[in-house]
Amino acid sequence: MSARNSLTEEERATAIAALMAEYDIGEARADRFVTEYYETLESYRDPEVLKSLVAKFRNSRV
């Protein structure tokens, strides 16, 4: 099951909005982040996990 299908539209929109607000990234980048890393983001409410993942994502070639 893809990340796009494992989230409701409301959950997906909430995750994207939170990433955009917290880490000052654009919607497209936040959307890719959610799509590519959702399996790991089950613990996304833990700020340290999210910060680590965002740092990894920011350092990747997108």
Tab-separated table of C-alpha atoms in Angstrom:
chain	number	residue	atom	x	y	z
A	1	MET	CA	0.000	0.000	0.000
A	2	SER	CA	1.398	3.367	-0.943
A	3	ALA	CA	1.698	6.233	1.499
A	4	ARG	CA	-0.811	8.197	-0.561
A	5	ASN	CA	-3.389	5.439	-0.009
A	6	SER	CA	-2.588	4.795	3.655
A	7	LEU	CA	-3.554	8.315	4.769
A	8	THR	CA	-6.923	9.973	4.654
A	9	GLU	CA	-6.949	13.252	2.737
A	10	GLU	CA	-7.400	15.093	6.057
A	11	GLU	CA	-4.415	13.311	7.657
A	12	ARG	CA	-2.288	13.983	4.593
A	13	ALA	CA	-3.247	17.678	4.507
A	14	THR	CA	-2.550	18.006	8.241
A	15	ALA	CA	0.890	16.383	7.925
A	16	ILE	CA	1.807	18.580	4.950
A	17	ALA	CA	0.623	21.761	6.691
A	18	ALA	CA	2.553	20.868	9.857
A	19	LEU	CA	5.755	20.248	7.912
A	20	MET	CA	5.380	23.490	5.979
A	21	ALA	CA	4.778	25.513	9.132
A	22	GLU	CA	7.396	23.911	11.352
A	23	TYR	CA	10.237	23.600	8.867
A	24	ASP	CA	9.569	26.401	6.376
A	25	ILE	CA	9.436	24.137	3.341
A	26	GLY	CA	7.139	24.391	0.334
A	27	GLU	CA	4.028	22.329	-0.270
A	28	ALA	CA	5.577	20.210	-3.022
A	29	ARG	CA	8.546	19.291	-0.853
A	30	ALA	CA	6.320	18.554	2.138
A	31	ASP	CA	4.105	16.385	-0.072
A	32	ARG	CA	7.117	14.412	-1.327
A	33	PHE	CA	8.334	14.040	2.243
A	34	VAL	CA	5.005	12.617	3.391
A	35	THR	CA	4.815	10.326	0.358
A	36	GLU	CA	8.370	9.006	0.652
A	37	TYR	CA	8.679	8.733	4.420
A	38	TYR	CA	5.192	8.014	5.746
A	39	GLU	CA	6.028	4.487	6.849
A	40	THR	CA	8.618	5.942	9.209
A	41	LEU	CA	6.348	8.834	10.158
A	42	GLU	CA	3.964	6.692	12.167
A	43	SER	CA	5.766	8.254	15.099
A	44	TYR	CA	5.653	11.745	13.486
A	45	ARG	CA	4.207	13.228	16.668
A	46	ASP	CA	7.621	12.728	18.264
A	47	PRO	CA	9.435	15.988	17.417
A	48	GLU	CA	12.894	14.419	17.568
A	49	VAL	CA	11.989	11.724	15.045
A	50	LEU	CA	10.491	14.314	12.714
A	51	LYS	CA	13.473	16.661	13.013
A	52	SER	CA	15.827	13.812	12.152
A	53	LEU	CA	13.772	12.810	9.119
A	54	VAL	CA	13.450	16.370	7.866
A	55	ALA	CA	17.208	16.868	8.191
A	56	LYS	CA	17.775	13.694	6.184
A	57	PHE	CA	15.245	14.800	3.573
A	58	ARG	CA	16.712	18.297	3.299
A	59	ASN	CA	20.157	16.816	2.705
A	60	SER	CA	18.907	14.503	-0.040
A	61	ARG	CA	18.756	15.477	-3.682
A	62	VAL	CA	15.143	16.261	-4.474
